[in-house]
Amino acid sequence: MGTALVTGASAGLGLEFAWQLATARHDVVLVARDEERLTRLARQLEAAAGVRAEVLPADLTVPEDVERVAERLRTDERPVGLLVNNAGLGLNQHFVEGDLDAELRALDLMVRSVMVLSHAAAGAMVARGRGAILNVGSVAGLIASGTYSAHKAWVRTFTEALAVELKDTGVTATVVCPGFTHTEFHERGRIDTAHYPEIGWLQAEDVVATALADVRRGVVISTPSLRYKAASALLRVAPRSAVRAFGGYRRALLDEAIEGRDGA
Ligand code: NAP
C-alpha cells in the first residue's frame, strides 16, 4: 500500500489508523485541522516506527483545503497507495429546528470531501494500476437517525458503487461501518452516552485492525465485531417501519439530551 493518507488523523479512529499503519511500516500523510496535534503525532510516529510522516493541515469543509489534499493524492512523488477518508463529526441537533449552516458543513465534511478525495485518489491509483480507498461509514447508515444516518448511508452506497467500478483495475474500495467506539466523537458532539449499553461499545484499536485487515483482503463492506455484524444483518432484513421506529426512539433520547444540555 506504500504511503497512506489519513483524514481526521489528529484524534480517535484516525489517530489509531495512523499508528497501526506506521507500525506496519507505511509512510503516512496526516490530515486534520489541528496542526499542532498532527505535528506532535508525526514526530512520535517517525521516532517510534521509523517511517516518514507528513503533516497536511486542512479544514475539509473548505473546498480550497480539500483541493490541496486532492492535489497530494494526485502527485506521483511518494504516491499515496491508501486513502483513508475518516474525518467526521456528530451534530447532535434535530434537522428542522437545527442550524442549517452546521448541517451544510457536516455534509461538506462527510460527503463532499469523501467524493472529491476519492475521485482524486481513484484516478491516480487506476493510472498506477494499484491502490486502496477506505471510507469510514457507520452502522448508523442502516438506521434513520438524523442527517448523520443519511451521510453514512451515502458513504456506504458510494463505496459499493466505487468498488463495482474499480473491479479489475488493481484498486479496491472498502467501507468500514463501526458501531459506538470510544474516541472523542461523542464528547466533541456533546452527545450524552449515559444510556448507551456497555455491550455496544467498541475499542478504536479493534475497529482499525479489522478495517485494515479487510482492506488487505479486498473486502467491500467491513463490519467490526460479531455483535455489530449480527445487528447489521438484522437491520438489513427488518421492515423499514421497525427501523424508523428505532429512529424515533433515538430521536426521543436526543430530545432529552438537548433539554439537559440547554437547561444546564
Ligand atoms: P473523533 O475522535 O472526534 O475524531 C474526528 C477527527 O475528524 C479528528 O481528527 C478531527 O480533527 C477530524 N475533523 C473533524 N472536523 C474536521 C474538518 N472540518 N476538517 C478536517 N478534519 C476534521 O471521532 P472518531 O470517532 O474518530 O470519528 C472518525 C470517523 O468515525 C467519523 O467519520 C465518524 O463519523 C466515524 N464513526 C465514529 C463512531 C464512534 O462511535 N466514535 C462510530 C461510527 C462511525 P481536527 O479537529 O483536528 O480537525
PDB file of C-alpha atoms and ligand atoms in Angstrom:
ATOM      1  CA  MET A   1       0.000   0.000   0.000  1.00  0.00           C
ATOM      2  CA  GLY A   2       3.022   2.324   0.276  1.00  0.00           C
ATOM      3  CA  THR A   3       2.148   5.721   1.677  1.00  0.00           C
ATOM      4  CA  ALA A   4      -1.222   6.102   3.422  1.00  0.00           C
ATOM      5  CA  LEU A   5      -3.128   9.388   3.672  1.00  0.00           C
ATOM      6  CA  VAL A   6      -5.482   9.553   6.675  1.00  0.00           C
ATOM      7  CA  THR A   7      -8.047  12.326   7.199  1.00  0.00           C
ATOM      8  CA  GLY A   8      -9.043  13.141  10.761  1.00  0.00           C
ATOM      9  CA  ALA A   9      -5.672  11.824  11.940  1.00  0.00           C
ATOM     10  CA  SER A  10      -5.445  14.101  14.985  1.00  0.00           C
ATOM     11  CA  ALA A  11      -7.838  12.067  17.172  1.00  0.00           C
ATOM     12  CA  GLY A  12      -9.887   8.913  17.635  1.00  0.00           C
ATOM     13  CA  LEU A  13     -10.016   6.369  14.830  1.00  0.00           C
ATOM     14  CA  GLY A  14      -7.796   8.472  12.534  1.00  0.00           C
ATOM     15  CA  LEU A  15      -5.052   8.630  15.167  1.00  0.00           C
ATOM     16  CA  GLU A  16      -5.313   4.856  15.571  1.00  0.00           C
ATOM     17  CA  PHE A  17      -5.174   4.349  11.769  1.00  0.00           C
ATOM     18  CA  ALA A  18      -2.004   6.455  11.679  1.00  0.00           C
ATOM     19  CA  TRP A  19      -0.374   4.375  14.438  1.00  0.00           C
ATOM     20  CA  GLN A  20      -1.325   0.969  13.022  1.00  0.00           C
ATOM     21  CA  LEU A  21      -0.260   1.951   9.500  1.00  0.00           C
ATOM     22  CA  ALA A  22       3.049   3.413  10.671  1.00  0.00           C
ATOM     23  CA  THR A  23       3.753   0.342  12.782  1.00  0.00           C
ATOM     24  CA  ALA A  24       3.131  -1.760   9.667  1.00  0.00           C
ATOM     25  CA  ARG A  25       5.918   0.330   8.022  1.00  0.00           C
ATOM     26  CA  HIS A  26       3.761   2.601   5.883  1.00  0.00           C
ATOM     27  CA  ASP A  27       4.746   6.243   5.456  1.00  0.00           C
ATOM     28  CA  VAL A  28       1.790   8.439   6.344  1.00  0.00           C
ATOM     29  CA  VAL A  29       0.255  11.774   5.377  1.00  0.00           C
ATOM     30  CA  LEU A  30      -1.722  13.201   8.292  1.00  0.00           C
ATOM     31  CA  VAL A  31      -4.709  15.451   7.536  1.00  0.00           C
ATOM     32  CA  ALA A  32      -6.914  17.377  10.023  1.00  0.00           C
ATOM     33  CA  ARG A  33      -7.350  20.983  11.212  1.00  0.00           C
ATOM     34  CA  ASP A  34      -5.257  20.839  14.389  1.00  0.00           C
ATOM     35  CA  GLU A  35      -1.728  21.338  13.062  1.00  0.00           C
ATOM     36  CA  GLU A  36      -0.118  21.212  16.494  1.00  0.00           C
ATOM     37  CA  ARG A  37      -1.583  17.787  17.273  1.00  0.00           C
ATOM     38  CA  LEU A  38      -0.635  16.487  13.829  1.00  0.00           C
ATOM     39  CA  THR A  39       2.947  17.714  14.153  1.00  0.00           C
ATOM     40  CA  ARG A  40       3.317  16.091  17.576  1.00  0.00           C
ATOM     41  CA  LEU A  41       1.909  12.833  16.182  1.00  0.00           C
ATOM     42  CA  ALA A  42       4.199  12.958  13.139  1.00  0.00           C
ATOM     43  CA  ARG A  43       7.261  13.285  15.412  1.00  0.00           C
ATOM     44  CA  GLN A  44       6.076  10.369  17.561  1.00  0.00           C
ATOM     45  CA  LEU A  45       5.424   8.142  14.530  1.00  0.00           C
ATOM     46  CA  GLU A  46       8.802   8.939  12.995  1.00  0.00           C
ATOM     47  CA  ALA A  47      10.601   8.243  16.268  1.00  0.00           C
ATOM     48  CA  ALA A  48       8.674   5.079  17.177  1.00  0.00           C
ATOM     49  CA  ALA A  49       8.159   3.447  13.776  1.00  0.00           C
ATOM     50  CA  GLY A  50      10.962   4.933  11.656  1.00  0.00           C
ATOM     51  CA  VAL A  51       8.541   5.984   8.904  1.00  0.00           C
ATOM     52  CA  ARG A  52       8.148   9.311   7.147  1.00  0.00           C
ATOM     53  CA  ALA A  53       5.133  11.294   8.422  1.00  0.00           C
ATOM     54  CA  GLU A  54       3.942  14.354   6.504  1.00  0.00           C
ATOM     55  CA  VAL A  55       1.594  16.890   8.066  1.00  0.00           C
ATOM     56  CA  LEU A  56      -1.073  18.366   5.797  1.00  0.00           C
ATOM     57  CA  PRO A  57      -3.349  20.654   7.818  1.00  0.00           C
ATOM     58  CA  ALA A  58      -6.744  21.147   6.170  1.00  0.00           C
ATOM     59  CA  ASP A  59     -10.311  22.016   7.069  1.00  0.00           C
ATOM     60  CA  LEU A  60     -12.246  19.569   4.910  1.00  0.00           C
ATOM     61  CA  THR A  61     -15.359  21.757   4.960  1.00  0.00           C
ATOM     62  CA  VAL A  62     -13.392  24.331   2.909  1.00  0.00           C
ATOM     63  CA  PRO A  63     -13.234  23.480  -0.831  1.00  0.00           C
ATOM     64  CA  GLU A  64      -9.755  25.045  -1.301  1.00  0.00           C
ATOM     65  CA  ASP A  65      -8.367  22.919   1.542  1.00  0.00           C
ATOM     66  CA  VAL A  66      -9.972  19.782   0.096  1.00  0.00           C
ATOM     67  CA  GLU A  67      -8.361  20.614  -3.250  1.00  0.00           C
ATOM     68  CA  ARG A  68      -4.888  20.843  -1.624  1.00  0.00           C
ATOM     69  CA  VAL A  69      -5.386  17.344  -0.216  1.00  0.00           C
ATOM     70  CA  ALA A  70      -6.674  16.132  -3.608  1.00  0.00           C
ATOM     71  CA  GLU A  71      -3.507  17.522  -5.211  1.00  0.00           C
ATOM     72  CA  ARG A  72      -1.390  15.494  -2.772  1.00  0.00           C
ATOM     73  CA  LEU A  73      -3.337  12.389  -3.795  1.00  0.00           C
ATOM     74  CA  ARG A  74      -2.729  13.049  -7.496  1.00  0.00           C
ATOM     75  CA  THR A  75       1.021  13.565  -7.240  1.00  0.00           C
ATOM     76  CA  ASP A  76       3.361  10.759  -8.298  1.00  0.00           C
ATOM     77  CA  GLU A  77       6.091  11.813  -5.890  1.00  0.00           C
ATOM     78  CA  ARG A  78       5.817   9.470  -2.879  1.00  0.00           C
ATOM     79  CA  PRO A  79       2.481   8.244  -4.287  1.00  0.00           C
ATOM     80  CA  VAL A  80      -0.388   7.576  -1.913  1.00  0.00           C
ATOM     81  CA  GLY A  81      -1.375   3.900  -2.104  1.00  0.00           C
ATOM     82  CA  LEU A  82      -4.081   4.014   0.566  1.00  0.00           C
ATOM     83  CA  LEU A  83      -6.577   6.819   1.177  1.00  0.00           C
ATOM     84  CA  VAL A  84      -8.497   6.652   4.460  1.00  0.00           C
ATOM     85  CA  ASN A  85     -11.482   9.035   4.382  1.00  0.00           C
ATOM     86  CA  ASN A  86     -12.099   9.073   8.120  1.00  0.00           C
ATOM     87  CA  ALA A  87     -12.777  12.657   9.315  1.00  0.00           C
ATOM     88  CA  GLY A  88     -16.283  13.140  10.646  1.00  0.00           C
ATOM     89  CA  LEU A  89     -18.449  14.504  13.423  1.00  0.00           C
ATOM     90  CA  GLY A  90     -21.773  14.133  15.191  1.00  0.00           C
ATOM     91  CA  LEU A  91     -24.051  17.168  15.125  1.00  0.00           C
ATOM     92  CA  ASN A  92     -26.399  16.363  17.984  1.00  0.00           C
ATOM     93  CA  GLN A  93     -29.246  18.546  16.776  1.00  0.00           C
ATOM     94  CA  HIS A  94     -32.598  17.999  15.126  1.00  0.00           C
ATOM     95  CA  PHE A  95     -32.721  18.889  11.444  1.00  0.00           C
ATOM     96  CA  VAL A  96     -35.886  21.021  11.441  1.00  0.00           C
ATOM     97  CA  GLU A  97     -35.038  23.460  14.218  1.00  0.00           C
ATOM     98  CA  GLY A  98     -31.278  22.938  13.937  1.00  0.00           C
ATOM     99  CA  ASP A  99     -28.621  25.223  12.445  1.00  0.00           C
ATOM    100  CA  LEU A 100     -28.590  24.747   8.660  1.00  0.00           C
ATOM    101  CA  ASP A 101     -25.018  26.053   8.265  1.00  0.00           C
ATOM    102  CA  ALA A 102     -23.802  23.366  10.673  1.00  0.00           C
ATOM    103  CA  GLU A 103     -25.721  20.790   8.593  1.00  0.00           C
ATOM    104  CA  LEU A 104     -24.069  22.009   5.402  1.00  0.00           C
ATOM    105  CA  ARG A 105     -20.609  21.870   6.970  1.00  0.00           C
ATOM    106  CA  ALA A 106     -21.278  18.295   8.119  1.00  0.00           C
ATOM    107  CA  LEU A 107     -22.385  17.389   4.587  1.00  0.00           C
ATOM    108  CA  ASP A 108     -19.241  19.011   3.137  1.00  0.00           C
ATOM    109  CA  LEU A 109     -17.046  17.059   5.546  1.00  0.00           C
ATOM    110  CA  MET A 110     -18.674  13.623   5.445  1.00  0.00           C
ATOM    111  CA  VAL A 111     -19.974  13.562   1.858  1.00  0.00           C
ATOM    112  CA  ARG A 112     -18.402  16.217  -0.373  1.00  0.00           C
ATOM    113  CA  SER A 113     -14.807  15.765   0.802  1.00  0.00           C
ATOM    114  CA  VAL A 114     -15.152  11.965   0.600  1.00  0.00           C
ATOM    115  CA  MET A 115     -16.311  12.316  -3.009  1.00  0.00           C
ATOM    116  CA  VAL A 116     -13.600  14.785  -4.077  1.00  0.00           C
ATOM    117  CA  LEU A 117     -10.755  12.892  -2.381  1.00  0.00           C
ATOM    118  CA  SER A 118     -11.968   9.519  -3.665  1.00  0.00           C
ATOM    119  CA  HIS A 119     -12.104  10.950  -7.196  1.00  0.00           C
ATOM    120  CA  ALA A 120      -8.544  12.279  -6.959  1.00  0.00           C
ATOM    121  CA  ALA A 121      -7.199   9.079  -5.397  1.00  0.00           C
ATOM    122  CA  ALA A 122      -9.044   6.642  -7.668  1.00  0.00           C
ATOM    123  CA  GLY A 123      -7.876   8.451 -10.831  1.00  0.00           C
ATOM    124  CA  ALA A 124      -4.224   8.389  -9.765  1.00  0.00           C
ATOM    125  CA  MET A 125      -4.395   4.814  -8.425  1.00  0.00           C
ATOM    126  CA  VAL A 126      -6.064   3.389 -11.546  1.00  0.00           C
ATOM    127  CA  ALA A 127      -3.358   5.026 -13.674  1.00  0.00           C
ATOM    128  CA  ARG A 128      -0.749   3.261 -11.482  1.00  0.00           C
ATOM    129  CA  GLY A 129      -2.709   0.002 -11.511  1.00  0.00           C
ATOM    130  CA  ARG A 130      -2.859  -0.352  -7.716  1.00  0.00           C
ATOM    131  CA  GLY A 131      -4.146   1.218  -4.541  1.00  0.00           C
ATOM    132  CA  ALA A 132      -6.957   1.141  -1.998  1.00  0.00           C
ATOM    133  CA  ILE A 133      -9.601   3.525  -0.711  1.00  0.00           C
ATOM    134  CA  LEU A 134     -11.073   3.035   2.756  1.00  0.00           C
ATOM    135  CA  ASN A 135     -14.096   5.136   3.707  1.00  0.00           C
ATOM    136  CA  VAL A 136     -15.334   5.305   7.275  1.00  0.00           C
ATOM    137  CA  GLY A 137     -19.095   4.828   7.345  1.00  0.00           C
ATOM    138  CA  SER A 138     -21.144   3.738  10.340  1.00  0.00           C
ATOM    139  CA  VAL A 139     -23.743   1.239  11.392  1.00  0.00           C
ATOM    140  CA  ALA A 140     -25.873   4.411  11.707  1.00  0.00           C
ATOM    141  CA  GLY A 141     -26.064   4.325   7.898  1.00  0.00           C
ATOM    142  CA  LEU A 142     -28.501   1.425   8.264  1.00  0.00           C
ATOM    143  CA  ILE A 143     -30.950   3.261  10.514  1.00  0.00           C
ATOM    144  CA  ALA A 144     -32.904   6.529  10.205  1.00  0.00           C
ATOM    145  CA  SER A 145     -31.349   8.778  12.822  1.00  0.00           C
ATOM    146  CA  GLY A 146     -30.827  12.321  11.585  1.00  0.00           C
ATOM    147  CA  THR A 147     -28.776  13.524   8.649  1.00  0.00           C
ATOM    148  CA  TYR A 148     -25.805  11.589  10.075  1.00  0.00           C
ATOM    149  CA  SER A 149     -27.566   8.341   9.038  1.00  0.00           C
ATOM    150  CA  ALA A 150     -28.155   9.799   5.582  1.00  0.00           C
ATOM    151  CA  HIS A 151     -24.486  10.804   5.199  1.00  0.00           C
ATOM    152  CA  LYS A 152     -23.246   7.403   6.297  1.00  0.00           C
ATOM    153  CA  ALA A 153     -25.764   5.618   4.037  1.00  0.00           C
ATOM    154  CA  TRP A 154     -24.331   7.698   1.189  1.00  0.00           C
ATOM    155  CA  VAL A 155     -20.770   6.716   2.143  1.00  0.00           C
ATOM    156  CA  ARG A 156     -21.740   3.055   2.139  1.00  0.00           C
ATOM    157  CA  THR A 157     -23.597   3.079  -1.206  1.00  0.00           C
ATOM    158  CA  PHE A 158     -20.961   5.299  -2.800  1.00  0.00           C
ATOM    159  CA  THR A 159     -18.174   2.929  -1.716  1.00  0.00           C
ATOM    160  CA  GLU A 160     -20.031  -0.118  -3.043  1.00  0.00           C
ATOM    161  CA  ALA A 161     -20.593   1.654  -6.377  1.00  0.00           C
ATOM    162  CA  LEU A 162     -16.911   2.617  -6.454  1.00  0.00           C
ATOM    163  CA  ALA A 163     -15.919  -0.997  -5.790  1.00  0.00           C
ATOM    164  CA  VAL A 164     -18.057  -2.115  -8.732  1.00  0.00           C
ATOM    165  CA  GLU A 165     -16.468   0.491 -10.992  1.00  0.00           C
ATOM    166  CA  LEU A 166     -12.935  -0.330  -9.844  1.00  0.00           C
ATOM    167  CA  LYS A 167     -13.242  -4.080 -10.395  1.00  0.00           C
ATOM    168  CA  ASP A 168     -10.202  -5.493 -12.251  1.00  0.00           C
ATOM    169  CA  THR A 169      -8.260  -2.195 -12.052  1.00  0.00           C
ATOM    170  CA  GLY A 170      -5.973  -3.268  -9.189  1.00  0.00           C
ATOM    171  CA  VAL A 171      -7.646  -0.664  -6.963  1.00  0.00           C
ATOM    172  CA  THR A 172     -10.101  -1.577  -4.196  1.00  0.00           C
ATOM    173  CA  ALA A 173     -12.761   0.301  -2.241  1.00  0.00           C
ATOM    174  CA  THR A 174     -13.829  -0.634   1.291  1.00  0.00           C
ATOM    175  CA  VAL A 175     -16.308   0.936   3.706  1.00  0.00           C
ATOM    176  CA  VAL A 176     -15.917   0.218   7.402  1.00  0.00           C
ATOM    177  CA  CYS A 177     -19.150   0.513   9.404  1.00  0.00           C
ATOM    178  CA  PRO A 178     -18.375   0.675  13.124  1.00  0.00           C
ATOM    179  CA  GLY A 179     -20.845   0.924  15.998  1.00  0.00           C
ATOM    180  CA  PHE A 180     -20.215   3.078  19.102  1.00  0.00           C
ATOM    181  CA  THR A 181     -16.459   3.405  19.515  1.00  0.00           C
ATOM    182  CA  HIS A 182     -14.500   5.060  22.320  1.00  0.00           C
ATOM    183  CA  THR A 183     -12.989   8.188  20.690  1.00  0.00           C
ATOM    184  CA  GLU A 184     -13.518  11.952  21.102  1.00  0.00           C
ATOM    185  CA  PHE A 185     -16.592  11.789  18.825  1.00  0.00           C
ATOM    186  CA  HIS A 186     -19.312  11.870  21.494  1.00  0.00           C
ATOM    187  CA  GLU A 187     -17.616  14.429  23.724  1.00  0.00           C
ATOM    188  CA  ARG A 188     -16.946  16.768  20.783  1.00  0.00           C
ATOM    189  CA  GLY A 189     -20.547  16.446  19.596  1.00  0.00           C
ATOM    190  CA  ARG A 190     -21.796  16.891  23.192  1.00  0.00           C
ATOM    191  CA  ILE A 191     -23.618  13.594  22.779  1.00  0.00           C
ATOM    192  CA  ASP A 192     -24.869  12.100  26.036  1.00  0.00           C
ATOM    193  CA  THR A 193     -23.831   8.436  26.073  1.00  0.00           C
ATOM    194  CA  ALA A 194     -25.201   7.620  29.528  1.00  0.00           C
ATOM    195  CA  HIS A 195     -27.992   5.455  28.067  1.00  0.00           C
ATOM    196  CA  TYR A 196     -25.717   3.563  25.619  1.00  0.00           C
ATOM    197  CA  PRO A 197     -25.459  -0.105  26.637  1.00  0.00           C
ATOM    198  CA  GLU A 198     -21.960  -1.168  27.707  1.00  0.00           C
ATOM    199  CA  ILE A 199     -22.061  -4.114  25.283  1.00  0.00           C
ATOM    200  CA  GLY A 200     -22.444  -1.698  22.352  1.00  0.00           C
ATOM    201  CA  TRP A 201     -19.004  -0.134  22.796  1.00  0.00           C
ATOM    202  CA  LEU A 202     -16.003  -0.999  20.637  1.00  0.00           C
ATOM    203  CA  GLN A 203     -12.330  -0.111  21.039  1.00  0.00           C
ATOM    204  CA  ALA A 204     -10.722   2.024  18.322  1.00  0.00           C
ATOM    205  CA  GLU A 205      -7.802  -0.417  18.183  1.00  0.00           C
ATOM    206  CA  ASP A 206     -10.098  -3.324  17.211  1.00  0.00           C
ATOM    207  CA  VAL A 207     -12.146  -1.288  14.700  1.00  0.00           C
ATOM    208  CA  VAL A 208      -8.999  -0.138  12.907  1.00  0.00           C
ATOM    209  CA  ALA A 209      -7.337  -3.582  12.945  1.00  0.00           C
ATOM    210  CA  THR A 210     -10.470  -5.138  11.400  1.00  0.00           C
ATOM    211  CA  ALA A 211     -10.786  -2.390   8.790  1.00  0.00           C
ATOM    212  CA  LEU A 212      -7.142  -2.662   7.689  1.00  0.00           C
ATOM    213  CA  ALA A 213      -7.282  -6.469   7.564  1.00  0.00           C
ATOM    214  CA  ASP A 214     -10.414  -6.207   5.392  1.00  0.00           C
ATOM    215  CA  VAL A 215      -8.719  -3.676   3.077  1.00  0.00           C
ATOM    216  CA  ARG A 216      -5.826  -6.102   2.633  1.00  0.00           C
ATOM    217  CA  ARG A 217      -8.302  -8.890   1.776  1.00  0.00           C
ATOM    218  CA  GLY A 218     -10.270  -6.682  -0.634  1.00  0.00           C
ATOM    219  CA  VAL A 219     -13.486  -6.859   1.430  1.00  0.00           C
ATOM    220  CA  VAL A 220     -16.011  -4.193   0.347  1.00  0.00           C
ATOM    221  CA  ILE A 221     -18.167  -3.841   3.495  1.00  0.00           C
ATOM    222  CA  SER A 222     -16.250  -4.231   6.732  1.00  0.00           C
ATOM    223  CA  THR A 223     -18.245  -4.501   9.965  1.00  0.00           C
ATOM    224  CA  PRO A 224     -16.067  -4.775  13.070  1.00  0.00           C
ATOM    225  CA  SER A 225     -17.234  -7.209  15.794  1.00  0.00           C
ATOM    226  CA  LEU A 226     -19.640 -10.118  15.742  1.00  0.00           C
ATOM    227  CA  ARG A 227     -22.341  -8.208  17.617  1.00  0.00           C
ATOM    228  CA  TYR A 228     -22.457  -5.433  15.005  1.00  0.00           C
ATOM    229  CA  LYS A 229     -22.302  -7.984  12.177  1.00  0.00           C
ATOM    230  CA  ALA A 230     -25.429  -9.576  13.697  1.00  0.00           C
ATOM    231  CA  ALA A 231     -27.125  -6.206  14.307  1.00  0.00           C
ATOM    232  CA  SER A 232     -26.372  -5.068  10.724  1.00  0.00           C
ATOM    233  CA  ALA A 233     -27.720  -8.313   9.262  1.00  0.00           C
ATOM    234  CA  LEU A 234     -30.905  -7.821  11.302  1.00  0.00           C
ATOM    235  CA  LEU A 235     -31.280  -4.180  10.244  1.00  0.00           C
ATOM    236  CA  ARG A 236     -30.912  -5.127   6.573  1.00  0.00           C
ATOM    237  CA  VAL A 237     -33.834  -7.575   6.717  1.00  0.00           C
ATOM    238  CA  ALA A 238     -36.033  -5.745   9.264  1.00  0.00           C
ATOM    239  CA  PRO A 239     -39.143  -3.980   7.923  1.00  0.00           C
ATOM    240  CA  ARG A 240     -38.299  -0.308   7.339  1.00  0.00           C
ATOM    241  CA  SER A 241     -41.190   0.652   9.650  1.00  0.00           C
ATOM    242  CA  ALA A 242     -39.337  -1.077  12.508  1.00  0.00           C
ATOM    243  CA  VAL A 243     -36.101   0.678  11.528  1.00  0.00           C
ATOM    244  CA  ARG A 244     -37.945   4.035  11.563  1.00  0.00           C
ATOM    245  CA  ALA A 245     -39.445   3.226  14.956  1.00  0.00           C
ATOM    246  CA  PHE A 246     -35.902   2.734  16.267  1.00  0.00           C
ATOM    247  CA  GLY A 247     -35.013   6.131  14.749  1.00  0.00           C
ATOM    248  CA  GLY A 248     -37.966   7.585  16.680  1.00  0.00           C
ATOM    249  CA  TYR A 249     -36.615   6.117  19.919  1.00  0.00           C
ATOM    250  CA  ARG A 250     -33.206   7.709  19.205  1.00  0.00           C
ATOM    251  CA  ARG A 251     -34.997  10.983  18.475  1.00  0.00           C
ATOM    252  CA  ALA A 252     -36.659  10.895  21.902  1.00  0.00           C
ATOM    253  CA  LEU A 253     -33.238  10.346  23.515  1.00  0.00           C
ATOM    254  CA  LEU A 254     -31.874  13.330  21.587  1.00  0.00           C
ATOM    255  CA  ASP A 255     -34.809  15.448  22.852  1.00  0.00           C
ATOM    256  CA  GLU A 256     -33.829  14.551  26.410  1.00  0.00           C
ATOM    257  CA  ALA A 257     -30.140  15.253  25.752  1.00  0.00           C
ATOM    258  CA  ILE A 258     -30.881  18.663  24.181  1.00  0.00           C
ATOM    259  CA  GLU A 259     -33.188  19.570  27.069  1.00  0.00           C
ATOM    260  CA  GLY A 260     -30.494  18.599  29.587  1.00  0.00           C
ATOM    261  CA  ARG A 261     -27.778  20.441  27.626  1.00  0.00           C
ATOM    262  CA  ASP A 262     -29.748  23.657  27.114  1.00  0.00           C
ATOM    263  CA  GLY A 263     -31.074  23.589  30.655  1.00  0.00           C
ATOM    264  CA  ALA A 264     -27.585  23.084  32.121  1.00  0.00           C
TER     265      ALA A 264
HETATM  266  P1  NAP B   1     -13.103  11.979  16.777  1.00  0.00           P
HETATM  267  O1  NAP B   1     -12.312  11.277  17.818  1.00  0.00           O
HETATM  268  O2  NAP B   1     -13.937  13.159  17.201  1.00  0.00           O
HETATM  269  O3  NAP B   1     -12.126  12.429  15.591  1.00  0.00           O
HETATM  270  C1  NAP B   1     -12.618  13.144  14.500  1.00  0.00           C
HETATM  271  C2  NAP B   1     -11.472  13.551  13.591  1.00  0.00           C
HETATM  272  O4  NAP B   1     -12.019  14.269  12.469  1.00  0.00           O
HETATM  273  C3  NAP B   1     -10.470  14.472  14.273  1.00  0.00           C
HETATM  274  O5  NAP B   1      -9.174  14.099  13.896  1.00  0.00           O
HETATM  275  C4  NAP B   1     -10.813  15.841  13.710  1.00  0.00           C
HETATM  276  O6  NAP B   1      -9.625  16.621  13.658  1.00  0.00           O
HETATM  277  C5  NAP B   1     -11.301  15.480  12.309  1.00  0.00           C
HETATM  278  N1  NAP B   1     -12.148  16.537  11.768  1.00  0.00           N
HETATM  279  C6  NAP B   1     -13.328  16.999  12.255  1.00  0.00           C
HETATM  280  N2  NAP B   1     -13.760  18.027  11.520  1.00  0.00           N
HETATM  281  C7  NAP B   1     -12.841  18.219  10.535  1.00  0.00           C
HETATM  282  C8  NAP B   1     -12.717  19.146   9.470  1.00  0.00           C
HETATM  283  N3  NAP B   1     -13.624  20.111   9.277  1.00  0.00           N
HETATM  284  N4  NAP B   1     -11.648  19.053   8.652  1.00  0.00           N
HETATM  285  C9  NAP B   1     -10.710  18.106   8.857  1.00  0.00           C
HETATM  286  N5  NAP B   1     -10.763  17.203   9.845  1.00  0.00           N
HETATM  287  C10 NAP B   1     -11.818  17.265  10.678  1.00  0.00           C
HETATM  288  O7  NAP B   1     -14.141  10.998  16.070  1.00  0.00           O
HETATM  289  P2  NAP B   1     -13.980   9.474  15.554  1.00  0.00           P
HETATM  290  O8  NAP B   1     -14.929   8.662  16.326  1.00  0.00           O
HETATM  291  O9  NAP B   1     -12.562   9.086  15.495  1.00  0.00           O
HETATM  292  O10 NAP B   1     -14.581   9.639  14.089  1.00  0.00           O
HETATM  293  C11 NAP B   1     -13.902   9.173  12.935  1.00  0.00           C
HETATM  294  C12 NAP B   1     -14.925   8.654  11.953  1.00  0.00           C
HETATM  295  O11 NAP B   1     -15.591   7.521  12.511  1.00  0.00           O
HETATM  296  C13 NAP B   1     -16.036   9.638  11.594  1.00  0.00           C
HETATM  297  O12 NAP B   1     -16.287   9.591  10.211  1.00  0.00           O
HETATM  298  C14 NAP B   1     -17.241   9.137  12.371  1.00  0.00           C
HETATM  299  O13 NAP B   1     -18.457   9.507  11.758  1.00  0.00           O
HETATM  300  C15 NAP B   1     -16.982   7.628  12.303  1.00  0.00           C
HETATM  301  N6  NAP B   1     -17.674   6.810  13.305  1.00  0.00           N
HETATM  302  C16 NAP B   1     -17.447   7.025  14.638  1.00  0.00           C
HETATM  303  C17 NAP B   1     -18.107   6.239  15.581  1.00  0.00           C
HETATM  304  C18 NAP B   1     -17.902   6.424  17.071  1.00  0.00           C
HETATM  305  O14 NAP B   1     -18.738   5.910  17.843  1.00  0.00           O
HETATM  306  N7  NAP B   1     -16.840   7.081  17.510  1.00  0.00           N
HETATM  307  C19 NAP B   1     -18.987   5.213  15.142  1.00  0.00           C
HETATM  308  C20 NAP B   1     -19.176   5.019  13.778  1.00  0.00           C
HETATM  309  C21 NAP B   1     -18.506   5.824  12.871  1.00  0.00           C
HETATM  310  P3  NAP B   1      -9.487  18.231  13.880  1.00  0.00           P
HETATM  311  O15 NAP B   1     -10.452  18.621  14.946  1.00  0.00           O
HETATM  312  O16 NAP B   1      -8.038  18.397  14.236  1.00  0.00           O
HETATM  313  O17 NAP B   1      -9.809  18.813  12.552  1.00  0.00           O
END
